[in-house]
Short mmCIF file of C-alpha atoms and ligand atoms in Angstrom, two decimals:
data_model
loop_
_atom_site.label_atom_id
_atom_site.label_comp_id
_atom_site.label_asym_id
_atom_site.label_seq_id
_atom_site.Cartn_x
_atom_site.Cartn_y
_atom_site.Cartn_z
CA MET X 1326 -22.43 -15.09 8.21
CA ALA X 1327 -20.28 -12.05 7.48
CA GLU X 1328 -17.07 -12.42 5.48
CA PRO X 1329 -14.24 -14.09 7.45
CA PHE X 1330 -11.03 -12.15 7.99
CA SER X 1331 -7.36 -12.68 8.82
CA LEU X 1332 -5.39 -11.48 11.83
CA TYR X 1333 -1.85 -10.09 11.68
CA LEU X 1334 0.19 -9.40 14.82
CA HIS X 1335 3.28 -7.25 14.53
CA ILE X 1336 6.16 -8.00 16.91
CA PRO X 1337 8.60 -5.09 16.49
CA PHE X 1338 11.57 -6.48 18.45
CA CYS X 1339 14.91 -7.64 17.02
CA THR X 1340 18.17 -8.53 18.77
CA ALA X 1341 20.08 -6.34 16.29
CA LYS X 1342 19.05 -4.35 13.24
CA CYS X 1343 20.11 -5.79 9.85
CA GLY X 1344 21.73 -3.27 7.53
CA TYR X 1345 19.24 -3.73 4.68
CA CYS X 1346 16.07 -3.70 6.78
CA ASP X 1347 13.48 -0.93 6.76
CA PHE X 1348 10.76 -2.87 8.59
CA ASN X 1349 9.19 -1.43 11.70
CA SER X 1350 11.56 -3.20 14.08
CA TYR X 1351 13.82 -2.06 16.92
CA ALA X 1352 16.85 -3.50 18.66
CA GLY X 1353 17.32 -3.11 22.41
CA ASN X 1354 13.62 -2.88 23.30
CA GLU X 1355 13.18 -6.40 24.66
CA HIS X 1356 12.35 -5.00 28.12
CA LEU X 1357 9.01 -3.92 26.59
CA ILE X 1358 8.00 -7.50 25.67
CA PRO X 1359 5.74 -8.25 28.70
CA SER X 1360 3.82 -4.97 28.42
CA TYR X 1361 3.66 -5.39 24.65
CA SER X 1362 1.96 -8.79 24.81
CA GLN X 1363 -0.54 -7.35 27.32
CA ALA X 1364 -1.19 -4.44 24.96
CA LEU X 1365 -1.87 -6.79 22.04
CA VAL X 1366 -4.49 -8.54 24.17
CA LYS X 1367 -6.04 -5.20 25.09
CA GLU X 1368 -6.07 -4.14 21.45
CA ALA X 1369 -7.80 -7.43 20.54
CA GLN X 1370 -10.46 -6.64 23.14
CA LEU X 1371 -10.96 -3.21 21.58
CA TRP X 1372 -11.88 -4.89 18.27
CA GLN X 1373 -13.99 -7.68 19.75
CA LYS X 1374 -17.38 -6.04 19.25
CA THR X 1375 -16.69 -4.82 15.71
CA THR X 1376 -15.67 -8.29 14.52
CA ALA X 1377 -18.14 -10.34 16.60
CA GLU X 1378 -20.04 -11.71 13.58
CA ARG X 1379 -16.94 -12.80 11.69
CA THR X 1380 -14.62 -15.79 11.89
CA VAL X 1381 -10.81 -15.70 11.64
CA THR X 1382 -9.30 -18.03 9.06
CA THR X 1383 -5.59 -17.24 9.48
CA VAL X 1384 -3.34 -15.71 12.15
CA PHE X 1385 0.17 -14.51 11.33
CA PHE X 1386 2.80 -13.26 13.78
CA GLY X 1387 5.28 -11.19 11.77
CA GLY X 1388 8.01 -8.75 12.62
CA GLY X 1389 10.54 -7.91 13.71
CA THR X 1390 11.39 -11.22 15.27
CA PRO X 1391 8.26 -12.87 16.72
CA SER X 1392 10.35 -15.84 17.89
CA LEU X 1393 11.93 -13.51 20.48
CA MET X 1394 8.63 -13.70 22.40
CA PRO X 1395 8.94 -16.35 25.15
CA VAL X 1396 6.36 -19.16 25.15
CA ASP X 1397 4.55 -17.76 28.19
CA GLU X 1398 4.07 -14.40 26.43
CA MET X 1399 2.87 -16.29 23.34
CA ALA X 1400 0.40 -18.15 25.57
CA THR X 1401 -0.90 -14.84 26.96
CA MET X 1402 -1.41 -13.51 23.44
CA MET X 1403 -3.04 -16.64 22.02
CA GLU X 1404 -5.41 -16.86 24.97
CA GLY X 1405 -6.33 -13.20 24.53
CA LEU X 1406 -6.87 -13.62 20.79
CA ARG X 1407 -9.06 -16.70 21.23
CA ALA X 1408 -11.14 -14.88 23.86
CA ALA X 1409 -11.66 -11.84 21.61
CA PHE X 1410 -12.08 -13.48 18.19
CA ASP X 1411 -13.75 -16.55 16.72
CA ILE X 1412 -10.60 -18.25 15.41
CA LEU X 1413 -11.59 -21.32 13.38
CA PRO X 1414 -10.29 -24.66 14.74
CA ASP X 1415 -8.47 -25.32 11.45
CA ALA X 1416 -7.06 -21.79 11.12
CA GLU X 1417 -3.54 -21.48 9.73
CA ILE X 1418 -1.47 -19.99 12.58
CA SER X 1419 2.02 -18.90 11.45
CA LEU X 1420 5.07 -17.51 13.14
CA GLU X 1421 8.05 -15.84 11.51
CA ALA X 1422 11.21 -17.02 13.19
CA ASN X 1423 14.93 -16.35 13.20
CA PRO X 1424 17.18 -19.42 13.38
CA SER X 1425 19.10 -17.97 16.32
CA SER X 1426 16.02 -17.87 18.56
CA LEU X 1427 14.68 -21.39 17.96
CA ASP X 1428 15.10 -24.63 19.87
CA GLU X 1429 12.99 -27.75 20.06
CA ALA X 1430 11.47 -27.05 23.50
CA TYR X 1431 10.35 -23.60 22.35
CA LEU X 1432 8.90 -25.04 19.15
CA ARG X 1433 6.99 -27.73 21.05
CA GLY X 1434 5.54 -24.97 23.20
CA LEU X 1435 4.33 -23.17 20.08
CA LEU X 1436 2.70 -26.32 18.72
CA GLU X 1437 0.83 -26.77 21.99
CA LEU X 1438 -0.52 -23.23 21.62
CA GLY X 1439 -1.93 -24.09 18.19
CA PHE X 1440 0.80 -22.74 15.89
CA ASN X 1441 0.90 -24.95 12.80
CA ARG X 1442 3.14 -23.08 10.35
CA LEU X 1443 6.67 -21.78 10.75
CA SER X 1444 8.49 -19.42 8.41
CA ILE X 1445 12.24 -19.43 9.07
CA GLY X 1446 14.30 -16.44 7.90
CA VAL X 1447 17.39 -18.28 6.67
CA GLN X 1448 18.33 -15.75 3.91
CA SER X 1449 21.54 -17.58 2.85
CA PHE X 1450 23.42 -20.81 3.52
CA HIS X 1451 26.80 -19.04 3.33
CA ASP X 1452 28.23 -17.67 6.56
CA GLU X 1453 30.05 -14.80 4.84
CA GLU X 1454 26.82 -13.69 3.13
CA LEU X 1455 24.93 -13.91 6.41
CA GLN X 1456 27.57 -11.71 8.02
CA ALA X 1457 27.37 -9.20 5.17
CA LEU X 1458 23.60 -9.05 5.78
CA ASP X 1459 24.23 -8.54 9.56
CA ARG X 1460 22.31 -11.69 10.32
CA LEU X 1461 23.15 -13.19 13.71
CA HIS X 1462 22.91 -16.86 12.76
CA SER X 1463 25.20 -19.20 10.84
CA ALA X 1464 24.23 -21.60 8.05
CA ALA X 1465 24.69 -24.49 10.49
CA GLU X 1466 22.28 -22.86 12.96
CA ALA X 1467 19.73 -22.41 10.17
CA ARG X 1468 19.88 -26.15 9.40
CA GLU X 1469 19.60 -26.99 13.10
CA ALA X 1470 16.58 -24.69 13.48
CA PHE X 1471 14.86 -26.35 10.54
CA GLN X 1472 15.55 -29.82 11.90
CA ALA X 1473 14.36 -28.74 15.36
CA ALA X 1474 11.09 -27.60 13.78
CA ARG X 1475 10.61 -31.01 12.15
CA SER X 1476 11.58 -32.90 15.31
CA ALA X 1477 9.18 -30.80 17.36
CA GLY X 1478 6.42 -31.79 14.94
CA PHE X 1479 5.91 -28.84 12.57
CA ARG X 1480 4.48 -30.22 9.31
CA ASN X 1481 4.37 -26.89 7.49
CA VAL X 1482 7.73 -25.14 7.42
CA SER X 1483 8.85 -22.40 5.06
CA ILE X 1484 12.34 -21.07 4.35
CA ASP X 1485 13.07 -17.47 3.28
CA LEU X 1486 16.13 -16.73 1.16
CA ILE X 1487 17.43 -13.42 -0.23
CA PHE X 1488 19.03 -13.31 -3.68
CA GLY X 1489 20.93 -10.68 -5.64
CA LEU X 1490 23.34 -9.72 -2.89
CA PRO X 1491 26.09 -7.32 -4.03
CA GLU X 1492 28.65 -9.28 -6.07
CA GLN X 1493 26.90 -12.58 -5.33
CA GLU X 1494 28.00 -15.18 -7.86
CA MET X 1495 25.37 -17.39 -9.47
CA ALA X 1496 27.14 -20.47 -8.06
CA SER X 1497 26.87 -19.13 -4.53
CA TRP X 1498 23.13 -18.50 -4.95
CA GLN X 1499 22.63 -21.94 -6.47
CA GLU X 1500 24.34 -23.52 -3.46
CA SER X 1501 21.95 -21.75 -1.10
CA VAL X 1502 18.94 -22.94 -3.11
CA GLU X 1503 20.29 -26.52 -3.17
CA ALA X 1504 20.94 -26.38 0.58
CA ALA X 1505 17.35 -25.25 1.13
CA LEU X 1506 15.98 -28.00 -1.13
CA ALA X 1507 18.03 -30.61 0.73
CA LEU X 1508 15.97 -29.79 3.83
CA GLU X 1509 12.70 -30.40 1.92
CA PRO X 1510 10.74 -27.39 3.17
CA ASP X 1511 7.04 -27.25 2.35
CA HIS X 1512 7.26 -23.66 1.18
CA ILE X 1513 10.00 -21.33 -0.05
CA SER X 1514 9.97 -17.51 -0.25
CA LEU X 1515 12.67 -15.78 -2.28
CA TYR X 1516 13.21 -12.03 -2.14
CA ALA X 1517 15.54 -9.88 -4.21
CA LEU X 1518 17.71 -7.66 -2.04
CA THR X 1519 16.51 -4.09 -2.45
CA VAL X 1520 18.24 -0.94 -1.25
CA GLU X 1521 15.71 0.84 0.96
CA GLN X 1522 16.16 4.53 1.66
CA GLY X 1523 17.52 5.42 5.08
CA THR X 1524 19.10 2.02 5.76
CA PRO X 1525 22.83 1.47 6.45
CA LEU X 1526 22.94 -0.48 3.17
CA ALA X 1527 21.66 2.57 1.26
CA ARG X 1528 24.36 4.72 2.88
CA ASP X 1529 27.08 2.18 2.03
CA VAL X 1530 25.91 2.03 -1.58
CA ALA X 1531 25.75 5.85 -1.81
CA ARG X 1532 29.31 6.14 -0.45
CA GLY X 1533 30.63 3.49 -2.81
CA ARG X 1534 31.52 1.11 0.03
CA THR X 1535 29.20 -1.56 -1.33
CA PRO X 1536 28.16 -2.06 -4.94
CA ALA X 1537 24.43 -1.84 -5.58
CA PRO X 1538 22.72 -5.17 -6.29
CA SER X 1539 22.75 -5.88 -10.02
CA PRO X 1540 19.25 -6.13 -11.57
CA ASP X 1541 20.67 -8.32 -14.37
CA ALA X 1542 22.26 -10.75 -11.93
CA GLN X 1543 19.01 -10.80 -9.93
CA ALA X 1544 17.01 -11.58 -13.08
CA ASP X 1545 19.38 -14.44 -14.00
CA GLN X 1546 19.21 -15.87 -10.50
CA TYR X 1547 15.41 -15.62 -10.45
CA GLU X 1548 15.04 -17.35 -13.82
CA TRP X 1549 17.39 -20.17 -12.87
CA THR X 1550 15.53 -20.65 -9.59
CA GLU X 1551 12.09 -20.76 -11.23
CA GLN X 1552 13.21 -23.75 -13.29
CA ARG X 1553 15.05 -25.46 -10.44
CA LEU X 1554 12.11 -25.22 -8.04
CA ALA X 1555 9.67 -26.41 -10.70
CA ASP X 1556 11.91 -29.45 -11.27
CA ALA X 1557 11.90 -30.07 -7.51
CA GLY X 1558 8.08 -30.17 -7.44
CA TYR X 1559 7.32 -26.71 -6.07
CA GLU X 1560 4.43 -24.73 -7.46
CA HIS X 1561 5.33 -21.13 -8.22
CA TYR X 1562 2.11 -19.54 -6.97
CA GLU X 1563 3.15 -15.93 -6.37
CA ILE X 1564 5.99 -13.75 -7.64
CA SER X 1565 8.18 -14.49 -4.59
CA ASN X 1566 6.61 -17.70 -3.29
CA TRP X 1567 6.75 -21.40 -4.07
CA ALA X 1568 4.91 -24.24 -2.33
CA LYS X 1569 4.53 -27.99 -2.37
CA PRO X 1570 0.94 -28.88 -3.34
CA GLY X 1571 -1.42 -27.85 -0.52
CA TYR X 1572 1.12 -25.60 1.25
CA ARG X 1573 0.42 -22.11 -0.09
CA CYS X 1574 0.52 -19.49 2.65
CA GLU X 1575 -3.20 -18.90 3.18
CA HIS X 1576 -2.56 -15.77 5.23
CA ASN X 1577 -0.69 -14.06 2.42
CA MET X 1578 -3.33 -15.21 -0.05
CA THR X 1579 -5.74 -13.01 1.96
CA TYR X 1580 -3.65 -9.95 1.03
CA TRP X 1581 -3.24 -10.90 -2.61
CA ARG X 1582 -6.92 -11.73 -3.00
CA CYS X 1583 -7.70 -8.33 -1.50
CA ARG X 1584 -9.69 -9.83 1.34
CA GLU X 1585 -9.99 -8.21 4.74
CA TYR X 1586 -7.54 -8.44 7.64
CA LEU X 1587 -7.02 -6.80 10.99
CA GLY X 1588 -3.47 -5.88 12.00
CA LEU X 1589 -2.67 -5.56 15.71
CA GLY X 1590 0.55 -4.13 17.12
CA ALA X 1591 2.90 -1.22 16.50
CA GLY X 1592 2.81 -0.03 12.89
CA ALA X 1593 0.35 -2.74 11.82
CA HIS X 1594 -1.88 -2.09 8.81
CA SER X 1595 -5.47 -3.25 8.39
CA TYR X 1596 -8.17 -3.47 5.77
CA LEU X 1597 -11.44 -3.90 7.59
CA ASP X 1598 -15.02 -2.95 6.77
CA GLY X 1599 -13.82 -1.29 3.57
CA VAL X 1600 -11.28 1.00 5.31
CA ARG X 1601 -7.50 0.78 5.25
CA PHE X 1602 -5.82 2.07 8.41
CA ALA X 1603 -2.51 2.04 10.27
CA VAL X 1604 -1.48 1.96 13.91
CA ALA X 1605 1.23 4.14 15.55
CA ALA X 1606 4.62 2.68 14.64
CA LEU X 1607 6.75 3.45 17.71
CA PRO X 1608 6.30 0.68 20.33
CA THR X 1609 6.22 3.07 23.33
CA LYS X 1610 3.64 5.29 21.61
CA TYR X 1611 1.60 2.23 20.69
CA LEU X 1612 1.60 1.02 24.31
CA GLU X 1613 0.47 4.41 25.55
CA LEU X 1614 -2.34 4.85 23.01
CA VAL X 1615 -3.72 1.31 23.35
CA ASP X 1616 -3.78 1.71 27.11
CA GLU X 1617 -5.75 4.97 26.84
CA SER X 1618 -8.27 3.40 24.44
CA TRP X 1619 -8.62 0.35 26.68
CA LYS X 1620 -9.23 2.47 29.77
CA ASP X 1621 -12.04 4.24 27.87
CA LEU X 1622 -13.53 0.85 27.07
CA GLN X 1623 -13.35 -0.24 30.72
CA ALA X 1624 -14.96 2.98 31.84
CA GLY X 1625 -17.83 2.41 29.39
CA GLY X 1626 -17.06 5.71 27.67
CA GLU X 1627 -17.11 6.45 23.98
CA MET X 1628 -14.79 4.04 22.19
CA LYS X 1629 -11.90 5.72 20.43
CA MET X 1630 -9.22 3.75 18.66
CA ARG X 1631 -6.47 6.16 19.66
CA GLN X 1632 -3.72 3.85 18.42
CA VAL X 1633 -5.08 4.14 14.85
CA ILE X 1634 -3.28 7.16 13.46
CA SER X 1635 -4.30 7.15 9.79
CA GLY X 1636 -7.02 5.70 7.64
CA GLU X 1637 -8.54 5.81 4.20
CA PRO X 1638 -11.90 4.50 3.00
CA ILE X 1639 -11.39 2.34 -0.07
CA THR X 1640 -13.44 3.71 -2.95
CA PRO X 1641 -14.53 1.34 -5.74
CA GLU X 1642 -11.78 2.88 -7.92
CA LEU X 1643 -9.11 2.06 -5.33
CA ALA X 1644 -10.58 -1.38 -4.74
CA MET X 1645 -10.41 -2.16 -8.47
CA SER X 1646 -6.75 -1.07 -8.66
CA ASP X 1647 -5.85 -3.04 -5.54
CA THR X 1648 -7.63 -6.14 -6.81
CA LEU X 1649 -5.59 -6.07 -10.01
CA ILE X 1650 -2.23 -5.02 -8.54
CA LEU X 1651 -2.35 -7.54 -5.70
CA GLY X 1652 -4.12 -10.27 -7.70
CA LEU X 1653 -1.58 -10.12 -10.53
CA ARG X 1654 1.11 -11.10 -8.03
CA ILE X 1655 -0.50 -14.56 -7.89
CA ASN X 1656 0.40 -16.78 -10.82
CA ASP X 1657 -3.24 -17.73 -11.39
CA GLY X 1658 -3.95 -14.01 -11.81
CA VAL X 1659 -7.32 -12.30 -11.44
CA SER X 1660 -10.56 -13.97 -12.49
CA LEU X 1661 -12.21 -11.62 -14.99
CA ALA X 1662 -15.65 -13.09 -14.22
CA GLN X 1663 -15.21 -12.48 -10.48
CA PHE X 1664 -14.00 -8.94 -11.15
CA GLN X 1665 -17.11 -8.31 -13.26
CA GLU X 1666 -19.32 -9.76 -10.54
CA GLN X 1667 -17.67 -7.72 -7.77
CA PHE X 1668 -17.42 -4.35 -9.51
CA GLY X 1669 -19.96 -4.57 -12.32
CA VAL X 1670 -17.34 -3.61 -14.93
CA ASP X 1671 -15.17 -5.49 -17.39
CA ALA X 1672 -11.56 -5.19 -16.16
CA LEU X 1673 -10.10 -5.41 -19.67
CA GLU X 1674 -12.35 -2.57 -20.91
CA ARG X 1675 -12.01 -0.40 -17.81
CA PHE X 1676 -8.17 -0.75 -17.78
CA ALA X 1677 -7.70 -1.04 -21.56
CA GLU X 1678 -5.43 2.01 -21.71
CA GLU X 1679 -3.31 1.05 -18.69
CA LEU X 1680 -2.89 -2.54 -19.92
CA SER X 1681 -2.26 -1.76 -23.57
CA GLU X 1682 1.54 -1.49 -23.30
CA PRO X 1683 1.92 -4.43 -20.88
CA PHE X 1684 -0.07 -6.60 -23.35
CA ASP X 1685 2.07 -5.39 -26.28
CA ALA X 1686 5.29 -5.99 -24.33
CA GLY X 1687 4.19 -9.53 -23.42
CA LEU X 1688 4.06 -8.79 -19.68
CA VAL X 1689 0.41 -9.77 -19.17
CA GLU X 1690 -1.88 -12.28 -20.83
CA GLU X 1691 -5.43 -13.57 -20.66
CA ALA X 1692 -5.56 -17.28 -19.90
CA ASN X 1693 -8.57 -19.43 -18.95
CA GLY X 1694 -10.68 -16.39 -18.13
CA ASN X 1695 -7.96 -14.88 -15.92
CA LEU X 1696 -5.73 -11.85 -16.40
CA ARG X 1697 -2.22 -12.75 -15.29
CA LEU X 1698 1.43 -11.88 -15.57
CA THR X 1699 3.50 -13.84 -18.09
CA LYS X 1700 6.83 -15.42 -17.14
CA ARG X 1701 8.53 -12.22 -18.33
CA GLY X 1702 5.94 -10.13 -16.50
CA ARG X 1703 6.85 -11.78 -13.21
CA LEU X 1704 10.36 -10.36 -13.61
CA LEU X 1705 9.03 -6.92 -14.48
CA GLY X 1706 5.86 -6.82 -12.40
CA ASN X 1707 6.44 -3.25 -11.22
CA GLU X 1708 6.23 -2.04 -14.83
CA VAL X 1709 2.65 -3.30 -14.85
CA PHE X 1710 1.67 -2.32 -11.31
CA VAL X 1711 2.64 1.37 -11.62
CA ARG X 1712 0.29 1.72 -14.58
CA LEU X 1713 -2.61 0.35 -12.55
CA LEU X 1714 -2.19 2.75 -9.62
CA PRO X 1715 -5.13 5.14 -9.27
CA ASP X 1716 -4.51 8.79 -10.31
S1 SF4 O 2391 15.74 -9.75 11.76
FE1 SF4 O 2391 14.29 -9.19 10.09
S2 SF4 O 2391 13.01 -7.54 10.93
FE2 SF4 O 2391 14.82 -7.76 12.29
S3 SF4 O 2391 16.25 -6.24 11.54
FE3 SF4 O 2391 16.76 -8.18 10.51
S4 SF4 O 2391 15.57 -8.17 8.58
FE4 SF4 O 2391 14.72 -6.57 9.92
#
């Protein structure tokens, strides 16, 4: 049997755009939702033949705000995906959700469709911080959404928080972490606020209206949190992710282990059959191009994936870099024996020059046959990753 793969579905709709966000998401496009879910089904059908010999181990609806999709649209998509792909009965099926678009009836509907993991974008448990981030929910609504997920029957629920907000005091961050822990989520993702070019936040920082996030404060918050979550029984398994035993996000492990995935939807990226490729980002363009490709398929003509607008075959050099850069994000690191088996070269010899300074600076280490980041390296991962990029 050919190698299994993962499926990612991009839902590019949001009720409003958050000031720090540079994801491929759009406010005010909800009228496109019905045609968008139909297009995702058509796109799945376009890939059916190519992936016929392979099973799907994980499905992840990300965004944007996937929880804006009504249950009947979700049903259309899940039915279309199951018809086109061999999704394993025990596949992890995740949905990213915003607290403001969740209630128990909706969540029960998702469970009936086979969703078994929910990732709730809480970001902070302080209303004034949520407002500063342009989030539409309150801390109370975040708690209610989490409890609704549990009452509905979700056994695998993750909470996302953002740290290092401008002028955020350590005490304020600690309160958010404690509030998250009080809910006993199965998984926690923590992201440092970054200023992305072209966002309203970047403009505010450039004009001096908002101070830039402080890297020192972010480092202090991260270090405190590592200890606190370890004490609370969470395994720190990836730079930004912690899980109770048995609750790692298997879908994201696909990316970090450099395994293959197919991304459907506007702006989605894929790594399939040794090629990385991307789909048109603008939802209206995506709808138009998928429809043209699908009509070709119906007419029995030559199949063209018109929605795929760029692609790059992954050479062994690129694959080696990706395997290290992505694999080092996981706390277990990269198995040197597996690397040797896959590429026929010794990673430490092949990347001796690139890794020399990170070893000297105590950012990477060899442990139990794995190359991995040290505790300090997890704070300064980018210092290591840039060195491993191909020329
Ligand atoms: S809800 Fe998420 S995807 Fe949408 S604008 Fe805010 S941060 Fe971006």
